[in-house]
């Protein structure tokens, strides 16, 4: 069963608009962590933001925020005021349990920012 | 200084050859990983080591053999390379007790088997 689902294979957004990238997850473990990574065309994996299952508030990092809806098991990434440099693949990932040592990734969303 | 460094960045080789990819991290992390990214960009864990001990082996063919001489290094050796092994291989590291701070990835090794 797919643990992390990203339903948007591709997104096209005008520069300066906000964009929401969807991510739903499936786990029965009460303790888990959710991550978003950016992979530009150069190929490296860049950590963007983290949300813990017990965190009361949504995580924010600069222009990135995570819309965490625990009951719906969704962890959408919101990028405000998009820039051309935001064009990349975006991956949602989950770590289950406190001692778990692996990230499980979604299929990714390719975001293209148009000028 | 590069936090997680992988060498080589590109590797082109013929079927049947044996090759190695090296990974080193200077972050003081105690856990290291190998991930494989296929042609559809899907990332899947292959192995994980904690303080030189193998803790995750995700149904990877035994042609793949990781080796961790110390907690700062995790190498990947692949025997009898096949066309299907073509992919990007990422090394990553984390601090086990602080995994909430994320996993740091290397820049990847693009392996092409011809």
PDB file of C-alpha atoms in Angstrom, chain B residues 9 27 36 55 60 69 86 94:
ATOM      1  CA  UNK B   9      29.144  11.959  -9.671  1.00  0.00           C
ATOM      2  CA  UNK B  27      28.380  16.090  10.038  1.00  0.00           C
ATOM      3  CA  UNK B  36      17.961   4.632  -5.351  1.00  0.00           C
ATOM      4  CA  UNK B  55      19.939  -1.966  10.277  1.00  0.00           C
ATOM      5  CA  UNK B  60      17.995  -5.479  -2.581  1.00  0.00           C
ATOM      6  CA  UNK B  69      34.344   1.046   7.641  1.00  0.00           C
ATOM      7  CA  UNK B  86      20.905   2.364 -14.173  1.00  0.00           C
ATOM      8  CA  UNK B  94      21.111  11.615   9.910  1.00  0.00           C
TER       9      UNK B  94
END
